[in-house]
Short mmCIF file of C-alpha atoms and ligand atoms in Angstrom, two decimals:
data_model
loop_
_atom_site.label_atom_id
_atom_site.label_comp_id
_atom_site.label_asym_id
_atom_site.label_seq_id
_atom_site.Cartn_x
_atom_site.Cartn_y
_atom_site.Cartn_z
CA UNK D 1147 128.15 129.38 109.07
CA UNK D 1148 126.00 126.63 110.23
CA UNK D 1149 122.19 127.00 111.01
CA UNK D 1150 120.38 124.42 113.47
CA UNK D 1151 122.78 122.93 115.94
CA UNK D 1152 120.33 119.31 115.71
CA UNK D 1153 121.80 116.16 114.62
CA UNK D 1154 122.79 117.57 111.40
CA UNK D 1155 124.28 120.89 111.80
CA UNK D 1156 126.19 120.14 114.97
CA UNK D 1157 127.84 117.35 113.15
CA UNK D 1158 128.58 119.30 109.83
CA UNK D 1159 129.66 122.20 112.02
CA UNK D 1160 132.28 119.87 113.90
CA UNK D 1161 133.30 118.27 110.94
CA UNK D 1162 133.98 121.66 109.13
CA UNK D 1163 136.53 122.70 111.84
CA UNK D 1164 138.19 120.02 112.18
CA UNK D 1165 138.92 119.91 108.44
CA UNK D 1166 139.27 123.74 108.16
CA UNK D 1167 141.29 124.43 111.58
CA UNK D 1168 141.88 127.75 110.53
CA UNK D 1169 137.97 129.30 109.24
CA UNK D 1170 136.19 131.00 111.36
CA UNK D 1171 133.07 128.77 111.64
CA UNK D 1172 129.81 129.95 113.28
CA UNK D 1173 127.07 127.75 115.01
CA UNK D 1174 123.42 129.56 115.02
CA UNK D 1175 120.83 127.72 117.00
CA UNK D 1176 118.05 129.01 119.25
CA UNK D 1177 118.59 126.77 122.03
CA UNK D 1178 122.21 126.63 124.08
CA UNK D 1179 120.85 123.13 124.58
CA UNK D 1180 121.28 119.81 122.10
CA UNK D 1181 117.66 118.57 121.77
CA UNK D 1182 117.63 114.93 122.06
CA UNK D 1183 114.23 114.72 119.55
CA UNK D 1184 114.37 111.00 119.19
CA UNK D 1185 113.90 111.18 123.11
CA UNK D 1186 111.25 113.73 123.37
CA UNK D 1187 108.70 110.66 123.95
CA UNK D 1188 110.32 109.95 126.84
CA UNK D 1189 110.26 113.33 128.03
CA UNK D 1190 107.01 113.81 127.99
CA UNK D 1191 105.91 110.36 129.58
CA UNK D 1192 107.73 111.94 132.43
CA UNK D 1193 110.71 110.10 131.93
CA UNK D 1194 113.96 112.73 133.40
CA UNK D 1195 116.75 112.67 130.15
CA UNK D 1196 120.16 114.43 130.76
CA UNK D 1197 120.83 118.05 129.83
CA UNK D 1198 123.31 118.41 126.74
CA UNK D 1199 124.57 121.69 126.69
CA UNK D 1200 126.25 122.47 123.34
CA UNK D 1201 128.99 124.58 125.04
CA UNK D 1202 130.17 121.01 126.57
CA UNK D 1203 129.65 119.65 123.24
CA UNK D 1204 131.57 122.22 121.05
CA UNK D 1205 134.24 122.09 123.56
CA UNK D 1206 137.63 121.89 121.92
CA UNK D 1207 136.46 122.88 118.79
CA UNK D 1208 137.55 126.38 118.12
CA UNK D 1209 133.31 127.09 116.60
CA UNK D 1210 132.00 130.41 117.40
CA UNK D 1211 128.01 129.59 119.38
CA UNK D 1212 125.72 132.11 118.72
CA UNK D 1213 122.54 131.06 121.02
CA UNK D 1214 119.59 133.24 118.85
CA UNK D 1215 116.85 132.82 116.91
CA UNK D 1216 117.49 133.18 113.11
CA UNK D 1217 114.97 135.39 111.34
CA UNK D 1218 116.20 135.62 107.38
CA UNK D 1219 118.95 134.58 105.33
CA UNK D 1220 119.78 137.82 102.43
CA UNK D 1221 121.56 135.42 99.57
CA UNK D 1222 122.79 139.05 98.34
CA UNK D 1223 124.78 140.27 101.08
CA UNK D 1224 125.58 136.80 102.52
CA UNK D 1225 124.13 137.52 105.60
CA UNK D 1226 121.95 136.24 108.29
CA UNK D 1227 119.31 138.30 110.63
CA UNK D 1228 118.92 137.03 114.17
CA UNK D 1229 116.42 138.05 116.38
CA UNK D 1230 119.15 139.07 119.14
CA UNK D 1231 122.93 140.11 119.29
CA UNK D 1232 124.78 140.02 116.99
CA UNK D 1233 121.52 140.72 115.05
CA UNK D 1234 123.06 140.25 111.48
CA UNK D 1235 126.75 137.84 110.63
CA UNK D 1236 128.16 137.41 107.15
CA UNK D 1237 128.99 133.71 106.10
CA UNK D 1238 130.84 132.86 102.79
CA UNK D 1239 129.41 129.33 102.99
CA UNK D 1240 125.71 128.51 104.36
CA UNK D 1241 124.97 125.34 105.88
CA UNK D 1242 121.12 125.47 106.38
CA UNK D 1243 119.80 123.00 109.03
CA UNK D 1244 116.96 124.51 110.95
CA UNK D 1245 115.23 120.77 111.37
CA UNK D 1246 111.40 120.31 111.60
CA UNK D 1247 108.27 121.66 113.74
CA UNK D 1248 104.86 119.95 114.27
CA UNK D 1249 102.45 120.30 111.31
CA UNK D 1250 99.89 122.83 113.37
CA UNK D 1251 97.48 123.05 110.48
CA UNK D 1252 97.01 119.59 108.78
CA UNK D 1253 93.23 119.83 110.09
CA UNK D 1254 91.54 122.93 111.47
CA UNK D 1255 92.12 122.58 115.87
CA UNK D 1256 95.26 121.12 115.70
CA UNK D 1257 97.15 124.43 116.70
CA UNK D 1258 94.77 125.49 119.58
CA UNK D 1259 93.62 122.24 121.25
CA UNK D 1260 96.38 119.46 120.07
CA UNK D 1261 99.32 118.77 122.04
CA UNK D 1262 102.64 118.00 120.32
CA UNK D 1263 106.30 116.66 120.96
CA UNK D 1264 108.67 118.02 118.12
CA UNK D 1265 110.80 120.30 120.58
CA UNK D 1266 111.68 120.38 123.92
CA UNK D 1267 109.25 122.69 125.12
CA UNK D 1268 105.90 120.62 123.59
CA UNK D 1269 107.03 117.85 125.48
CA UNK D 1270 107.75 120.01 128.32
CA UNK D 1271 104.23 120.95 128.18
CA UNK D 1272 102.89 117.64 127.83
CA UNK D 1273 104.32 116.29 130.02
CA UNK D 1274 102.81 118.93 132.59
CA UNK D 1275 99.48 117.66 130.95
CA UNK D 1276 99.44 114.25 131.47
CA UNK D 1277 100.55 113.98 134.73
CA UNK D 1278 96.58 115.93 135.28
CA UNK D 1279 95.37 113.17 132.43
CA UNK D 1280 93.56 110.01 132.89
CA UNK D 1281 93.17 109.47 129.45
CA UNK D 1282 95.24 110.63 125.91
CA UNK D 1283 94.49 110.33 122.42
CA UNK D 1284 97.74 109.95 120.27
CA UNK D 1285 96.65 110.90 116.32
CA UNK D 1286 99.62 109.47 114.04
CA UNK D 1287 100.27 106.04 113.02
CA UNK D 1288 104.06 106.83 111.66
CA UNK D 1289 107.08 105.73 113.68
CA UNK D 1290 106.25 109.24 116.21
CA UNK D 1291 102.89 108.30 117.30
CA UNK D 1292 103.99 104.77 117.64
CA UNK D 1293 106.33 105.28 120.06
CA UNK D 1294 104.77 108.15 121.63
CA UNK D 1295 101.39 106.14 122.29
CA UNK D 1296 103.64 103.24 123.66
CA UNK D 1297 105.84 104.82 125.82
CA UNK D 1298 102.84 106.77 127.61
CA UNK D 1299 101.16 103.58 128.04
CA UNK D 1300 104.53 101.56 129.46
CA UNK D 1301 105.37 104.37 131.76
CA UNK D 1302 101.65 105.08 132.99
CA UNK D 1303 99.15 101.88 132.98
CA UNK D 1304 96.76 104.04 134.77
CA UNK D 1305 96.29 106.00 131.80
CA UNK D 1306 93.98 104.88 129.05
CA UNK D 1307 95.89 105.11 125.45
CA UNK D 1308 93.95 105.22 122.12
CA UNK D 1309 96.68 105.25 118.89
CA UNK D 1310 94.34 106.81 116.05
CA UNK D 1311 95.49 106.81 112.61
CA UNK D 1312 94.13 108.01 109.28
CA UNK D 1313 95.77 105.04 107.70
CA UNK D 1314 97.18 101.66 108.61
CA UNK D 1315 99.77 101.78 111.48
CA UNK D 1316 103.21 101.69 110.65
CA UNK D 1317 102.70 101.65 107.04
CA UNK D 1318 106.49 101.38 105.60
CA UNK D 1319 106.77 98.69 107.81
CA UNK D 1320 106.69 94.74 107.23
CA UNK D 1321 103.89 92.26 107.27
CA UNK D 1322 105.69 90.70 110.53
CA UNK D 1323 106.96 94.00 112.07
CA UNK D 1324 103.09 95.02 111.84
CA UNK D 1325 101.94 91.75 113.97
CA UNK D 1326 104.46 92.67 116.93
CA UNK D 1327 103.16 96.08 116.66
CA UNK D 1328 99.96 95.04 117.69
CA UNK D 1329 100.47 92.40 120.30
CA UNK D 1330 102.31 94.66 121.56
CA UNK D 1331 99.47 97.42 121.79
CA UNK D 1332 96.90 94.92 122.79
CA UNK D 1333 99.09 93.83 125.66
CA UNK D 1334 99.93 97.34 126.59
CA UNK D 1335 96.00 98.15 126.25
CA UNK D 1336 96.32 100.70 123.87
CA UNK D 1337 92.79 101.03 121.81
CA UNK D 1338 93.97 101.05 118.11
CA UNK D 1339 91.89 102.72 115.28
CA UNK D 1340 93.41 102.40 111.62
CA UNK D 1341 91.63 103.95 108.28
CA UNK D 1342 90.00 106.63 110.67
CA UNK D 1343 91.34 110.09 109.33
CA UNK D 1344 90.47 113.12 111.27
CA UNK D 1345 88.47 115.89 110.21
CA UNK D 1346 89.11 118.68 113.02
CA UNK D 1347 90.13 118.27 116.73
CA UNK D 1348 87.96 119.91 118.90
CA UNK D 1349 88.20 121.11 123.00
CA UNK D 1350 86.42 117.96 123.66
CA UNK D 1351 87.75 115.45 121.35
CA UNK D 1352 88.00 114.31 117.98
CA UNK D 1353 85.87 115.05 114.74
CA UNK D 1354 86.55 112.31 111.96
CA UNK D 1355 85.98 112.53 108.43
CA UNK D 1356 83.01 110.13 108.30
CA UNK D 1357 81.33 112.50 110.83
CA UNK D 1358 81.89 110.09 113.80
CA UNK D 1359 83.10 112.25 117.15
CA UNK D 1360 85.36 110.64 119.48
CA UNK D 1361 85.47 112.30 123.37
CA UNK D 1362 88.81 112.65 123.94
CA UNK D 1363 90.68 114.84 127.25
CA UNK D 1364 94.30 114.81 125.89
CA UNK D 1365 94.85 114.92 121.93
CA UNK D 1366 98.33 114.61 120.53
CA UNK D 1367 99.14 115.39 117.35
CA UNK D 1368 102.11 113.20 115.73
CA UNK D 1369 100.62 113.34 112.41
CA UNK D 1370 103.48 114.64 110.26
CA UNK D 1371 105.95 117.66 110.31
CA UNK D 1372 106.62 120.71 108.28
CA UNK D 1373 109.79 122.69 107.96
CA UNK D 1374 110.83 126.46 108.61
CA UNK D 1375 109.87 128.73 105.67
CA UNK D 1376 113.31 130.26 105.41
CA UNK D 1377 114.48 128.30 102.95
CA UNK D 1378 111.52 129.30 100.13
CA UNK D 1379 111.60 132.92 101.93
CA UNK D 1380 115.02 133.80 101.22
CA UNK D 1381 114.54 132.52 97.50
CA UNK D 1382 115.92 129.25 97.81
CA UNK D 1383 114.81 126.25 95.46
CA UNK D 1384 112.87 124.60 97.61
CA UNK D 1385 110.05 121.60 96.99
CA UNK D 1386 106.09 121.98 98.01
CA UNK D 1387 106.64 121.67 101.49
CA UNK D 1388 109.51 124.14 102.04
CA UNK D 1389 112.38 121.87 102.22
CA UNK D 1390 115.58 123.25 100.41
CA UNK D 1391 116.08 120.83 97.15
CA UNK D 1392 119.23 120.12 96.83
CA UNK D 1393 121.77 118.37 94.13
CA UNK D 1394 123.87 115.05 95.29
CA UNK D 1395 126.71 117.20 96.94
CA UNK D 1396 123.79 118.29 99.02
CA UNK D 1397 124.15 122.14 97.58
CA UNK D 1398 121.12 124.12 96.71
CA UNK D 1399 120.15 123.29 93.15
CA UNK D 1400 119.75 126.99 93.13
CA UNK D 1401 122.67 128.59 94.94
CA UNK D 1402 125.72 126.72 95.28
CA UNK D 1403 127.54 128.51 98.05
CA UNK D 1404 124.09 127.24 100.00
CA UNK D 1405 124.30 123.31 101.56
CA UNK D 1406 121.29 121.99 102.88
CA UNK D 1407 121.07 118.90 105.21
CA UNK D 1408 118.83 117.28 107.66
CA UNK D 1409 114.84 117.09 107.76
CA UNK D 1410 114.84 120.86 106.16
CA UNK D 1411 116.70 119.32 102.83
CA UNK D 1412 115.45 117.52 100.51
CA UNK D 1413 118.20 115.22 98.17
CA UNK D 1414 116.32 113.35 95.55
CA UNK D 1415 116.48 109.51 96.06
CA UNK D 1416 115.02 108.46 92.68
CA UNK D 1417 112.54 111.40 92.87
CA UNK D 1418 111.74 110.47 96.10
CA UNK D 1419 112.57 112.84 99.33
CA UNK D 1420 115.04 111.23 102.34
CA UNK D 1421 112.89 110.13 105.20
CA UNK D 1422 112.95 112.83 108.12
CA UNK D 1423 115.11 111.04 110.63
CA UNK D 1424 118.36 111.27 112.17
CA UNK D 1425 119.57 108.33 110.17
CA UNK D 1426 119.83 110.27 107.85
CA UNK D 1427 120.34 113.83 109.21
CA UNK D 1428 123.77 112.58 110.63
CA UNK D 1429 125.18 111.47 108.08
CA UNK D 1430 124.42 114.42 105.46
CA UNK D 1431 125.84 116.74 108.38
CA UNK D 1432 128.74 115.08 108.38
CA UNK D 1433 128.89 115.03 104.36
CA UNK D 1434 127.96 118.48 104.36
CA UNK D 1435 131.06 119.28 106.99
CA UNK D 1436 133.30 118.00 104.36
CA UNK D 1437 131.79 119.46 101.50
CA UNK D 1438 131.64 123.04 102.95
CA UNK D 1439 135.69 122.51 104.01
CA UNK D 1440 136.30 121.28 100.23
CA UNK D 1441 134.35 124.32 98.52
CA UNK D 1442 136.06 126.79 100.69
CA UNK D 1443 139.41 124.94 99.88
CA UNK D 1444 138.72 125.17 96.05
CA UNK D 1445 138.18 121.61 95.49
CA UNK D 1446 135.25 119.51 94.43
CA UNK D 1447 133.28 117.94 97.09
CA UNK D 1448 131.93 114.20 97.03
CA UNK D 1449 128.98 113.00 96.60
CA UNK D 1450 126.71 112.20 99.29
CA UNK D 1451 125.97 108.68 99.03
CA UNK D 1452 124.28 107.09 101.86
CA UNK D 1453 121.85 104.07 102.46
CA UNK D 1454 118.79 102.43 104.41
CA UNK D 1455 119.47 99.92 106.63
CA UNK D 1456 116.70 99.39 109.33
CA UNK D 1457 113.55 101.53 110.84
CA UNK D 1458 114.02 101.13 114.67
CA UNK D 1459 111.12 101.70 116.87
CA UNK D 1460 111.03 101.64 120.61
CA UNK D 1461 107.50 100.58 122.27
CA UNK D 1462 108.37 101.42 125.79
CA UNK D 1463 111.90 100.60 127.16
CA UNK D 1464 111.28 97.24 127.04
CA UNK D 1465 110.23 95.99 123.85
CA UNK D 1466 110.98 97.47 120.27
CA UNK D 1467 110.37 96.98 116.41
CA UNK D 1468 113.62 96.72 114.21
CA UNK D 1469 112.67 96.78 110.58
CA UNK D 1470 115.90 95.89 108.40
CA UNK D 1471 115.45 97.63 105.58
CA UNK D 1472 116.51 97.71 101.19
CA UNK D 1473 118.99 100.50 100.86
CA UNK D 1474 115.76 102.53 99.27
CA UNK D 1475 114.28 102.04 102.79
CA UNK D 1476 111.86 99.37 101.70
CA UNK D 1477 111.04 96.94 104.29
CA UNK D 1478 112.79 93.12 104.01
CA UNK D 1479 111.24 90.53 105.92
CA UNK D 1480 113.94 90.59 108.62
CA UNK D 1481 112.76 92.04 112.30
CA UNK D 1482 114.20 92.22 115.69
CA UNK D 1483 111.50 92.63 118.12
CA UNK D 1484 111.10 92.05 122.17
CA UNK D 1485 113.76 93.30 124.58
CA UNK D 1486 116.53 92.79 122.04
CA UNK D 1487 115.30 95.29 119.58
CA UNK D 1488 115.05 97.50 122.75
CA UNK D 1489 118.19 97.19 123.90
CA UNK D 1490 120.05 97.93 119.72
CA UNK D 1491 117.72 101.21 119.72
CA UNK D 1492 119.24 102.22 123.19
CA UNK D 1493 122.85 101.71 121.82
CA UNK D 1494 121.86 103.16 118.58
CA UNK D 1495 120.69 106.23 120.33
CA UNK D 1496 123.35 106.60 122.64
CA UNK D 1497 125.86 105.99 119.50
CA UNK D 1498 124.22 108.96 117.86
CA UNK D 1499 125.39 111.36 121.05
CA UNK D 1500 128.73 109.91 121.24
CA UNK D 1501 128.53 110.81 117.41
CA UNK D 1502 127.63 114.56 118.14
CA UNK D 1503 130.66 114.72 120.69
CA UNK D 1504 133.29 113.04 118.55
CA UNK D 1505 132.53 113.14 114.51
CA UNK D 1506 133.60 109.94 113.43
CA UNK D 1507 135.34 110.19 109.64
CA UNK D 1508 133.11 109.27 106.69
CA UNK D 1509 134.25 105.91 105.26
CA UNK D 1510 134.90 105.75 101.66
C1 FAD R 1369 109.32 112.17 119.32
C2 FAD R 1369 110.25 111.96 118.14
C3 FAD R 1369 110.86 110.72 117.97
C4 FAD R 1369 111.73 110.52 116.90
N1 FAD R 1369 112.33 109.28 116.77
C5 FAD R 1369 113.22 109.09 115.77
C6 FAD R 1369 113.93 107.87 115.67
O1 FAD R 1369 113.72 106.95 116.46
N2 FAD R 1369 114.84 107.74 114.67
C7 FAD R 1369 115.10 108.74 113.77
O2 FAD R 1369 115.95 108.57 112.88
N3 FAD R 1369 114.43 109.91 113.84
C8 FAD R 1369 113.51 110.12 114.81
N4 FAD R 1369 112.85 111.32 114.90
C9 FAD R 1369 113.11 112.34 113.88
C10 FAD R 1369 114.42 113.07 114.19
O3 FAD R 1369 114.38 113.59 115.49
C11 FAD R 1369 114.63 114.19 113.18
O4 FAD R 1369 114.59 113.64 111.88
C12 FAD R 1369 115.98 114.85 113.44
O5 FAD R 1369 115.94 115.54 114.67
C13 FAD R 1369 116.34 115.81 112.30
O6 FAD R 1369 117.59 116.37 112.56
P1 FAD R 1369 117.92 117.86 112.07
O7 FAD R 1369 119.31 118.15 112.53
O8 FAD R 1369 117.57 118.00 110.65
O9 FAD R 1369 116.88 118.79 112.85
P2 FAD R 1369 116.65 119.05 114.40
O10 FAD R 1369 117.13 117.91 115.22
O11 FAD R 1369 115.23 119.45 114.48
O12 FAD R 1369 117.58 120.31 114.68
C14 FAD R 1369 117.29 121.58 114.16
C15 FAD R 1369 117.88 122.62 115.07
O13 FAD R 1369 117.62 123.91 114.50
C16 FAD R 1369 117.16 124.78 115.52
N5 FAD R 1369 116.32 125.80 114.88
C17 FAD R 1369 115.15 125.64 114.22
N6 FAD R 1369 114.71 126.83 113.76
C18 FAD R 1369 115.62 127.76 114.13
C19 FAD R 1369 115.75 129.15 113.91
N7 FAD R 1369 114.85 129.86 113.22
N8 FAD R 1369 116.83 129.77 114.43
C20 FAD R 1369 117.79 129.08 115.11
N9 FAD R 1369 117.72 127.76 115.32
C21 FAD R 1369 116.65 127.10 114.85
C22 FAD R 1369 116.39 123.89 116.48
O14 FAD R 1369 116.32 124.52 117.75
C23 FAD R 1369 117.26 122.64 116.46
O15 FAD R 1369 118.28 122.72 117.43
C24 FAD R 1369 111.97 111.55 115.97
C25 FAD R 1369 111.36 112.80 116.15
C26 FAD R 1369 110.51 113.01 117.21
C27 FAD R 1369 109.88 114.38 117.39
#
């Protein structure tokens, strides 16, 4: 049974049946939709994306959808609660995948006056917002608020941008991917503000740490995500933020017959957590597919291995940042920028469908 049908779980839940043709395996996810969230920028600029039903996606497969809301995982009995029918299924092997949400209470305000973009329906919603808005306040200076603040101000130039950050923008980022960043905000007017964290967000605006208050109409929040207390709650291993640990077959370090992929894991990299992305989601679903099929089989599954290789950022649809990267995800001085670097995150991001309708084998 696979939980979260996002860019992890639906491609460890394809990958599964095709190497298990005859298991029964189970897809829990509470949307009948895929969620494009690398897109959800776009969505809420007002930009229309195309629907991705999961019944189109699974079709072929033989893997049971069960469109509900999960609600517990029993490590006991094997079983999973939903919050509608069937209510309760048995699995012999978990995949847990439930993704991300937006971090609601980093500072106090955030969940009542912030607007956010980590699912469909926050976008949804602000999108509604900003087509009322002449002005919006993006808080976030990681890859999110970059290319939320950008793509607002491409698609609308009547609205006035600020990009506010509690640190320097784009921090993982190199010395020359960092100057294109902000040629390209000072050409797309976007009023930047680095080393300014924020104390509480208010109706009106901002509150900063230094006691400074900044009017603002529409604040979004893109400052960081957390994960779905499921894990810890069912009695998982999981690290200080709630995301399953697991070992380097990507199986809970605490129960085996438990894999755990996506931005809800977290594999050890030299002590250091994967990056939340679906660079690297994909691949550990696909890892995990193969795993789950070789545990259930009897055999020993491989170990994940899988690298860095850039950090692409769109700024609008017409210019981008593409940060090659050290395997360890440490920036190299190489960078495609301008209309080229646009035009490789468009593949890339049309690849990664094409990947969630056809799982391509793992090499190696
Ligand atoms: C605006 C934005 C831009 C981004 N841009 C990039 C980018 O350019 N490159 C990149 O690599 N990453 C990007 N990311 C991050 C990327 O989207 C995530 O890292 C990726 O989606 C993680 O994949 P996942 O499968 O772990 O989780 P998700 O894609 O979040 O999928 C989890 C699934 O689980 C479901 N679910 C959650 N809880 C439950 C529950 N209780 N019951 C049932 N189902 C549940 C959800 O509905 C969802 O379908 C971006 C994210 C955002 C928000």
């Amino acid at each position: 049974m696979v939980l979260g049908a996002g860019y992890a779980g639906l491609g460890a839940a394809k990958r599964a049946a095709r190497r298990l043709p005859r298991a029964r395996v189970t897809l829990v996810n509470a949307s009948g939709l895929f969620v494009e969230r690398v897109r959800l920028h776009q969505l809420a600029a007002g930009q229309r994306l195309p629907e991705l039903p999961l019944t189109g996606l699974l079709q072929g497969t033989g893997i049971d959808l069960v469109v509900a809301r999960v609600t517990g995982i029993d490590l006991a009995t094997r079983t999973v609660t939903l919050d509608g029918p069937p209510h309760r299924i048995g699995y012999d092997m978990l995949v847990y995948a439930l993704g991300s949400a937006a971090e609601l209470d980093a500072v106090p305000g955030v969940r009542e006056h912030a607007h956010t973009l980590a699912t469909a329906d926050e976008a949804a919603r602000l999108r509604r917002r900003l087509a009322e808005s002449r002005e919006v306040t993006v808080v976030g200076g990681g890859l999110t608020g970059i290319e939320a603040a950008t793509e607002f101000a491409s698609t609308r130039p009547d609205l006035r941008v600020s990009l506010l950050s509690g640190g320097p923008i784009g921090p993982g980022l190199s010395v020359r991917a960092r100057g294109h960043l902000h040629r390209a905000f000072s050409r797309m007017g976007i009023a930047v503000r680095e080393h300014a964290p924020v104390a509480k967000v208010g109706e009106a605006g901002l509150l900063l740490e230094d006691g400074q208050e900044i009017a603002g109409e529409t604040v979004v929040w893109a400052a960081g995500f957390r994960v779905p207390d499921l894990a810890a709650a069912a009695g998982l291993a999981t690290d200080e933020e709630g995301r399953m640990i697991v070992d380097d077959t990507l199986r809970s370090v605490s129960h085996p017959d438990v894999l755990g992929i996506g931005d809800a894991a977290a594999p050890g990299r030299g002590g250091r957590p994967a990056r939340m992305a679906c660079q690297t989601g994909l691949p550990m679903g696909l890892y995990a597919g193969e795993a789950a099929a070789d545990l259930l089989a009897g055999r020993t599954p491989r170990r994940a291995r899988y690298r860095y290789v850039w950090q692409n950022i769109s700024l609008g649809r017409h210019d981008g940042v593409t940060q090659f990267t050290r395997a360890d995800d440490s920036p190299l001085d190489a960078v495609l920028t301008g209309r080229a670097s646009a035009a490789f995150k468009e593949a890339i991001t049309r690849g990664t469908v094409w990947v969630m309708r056809h799982p391509v084998p793992i090499p190696g």
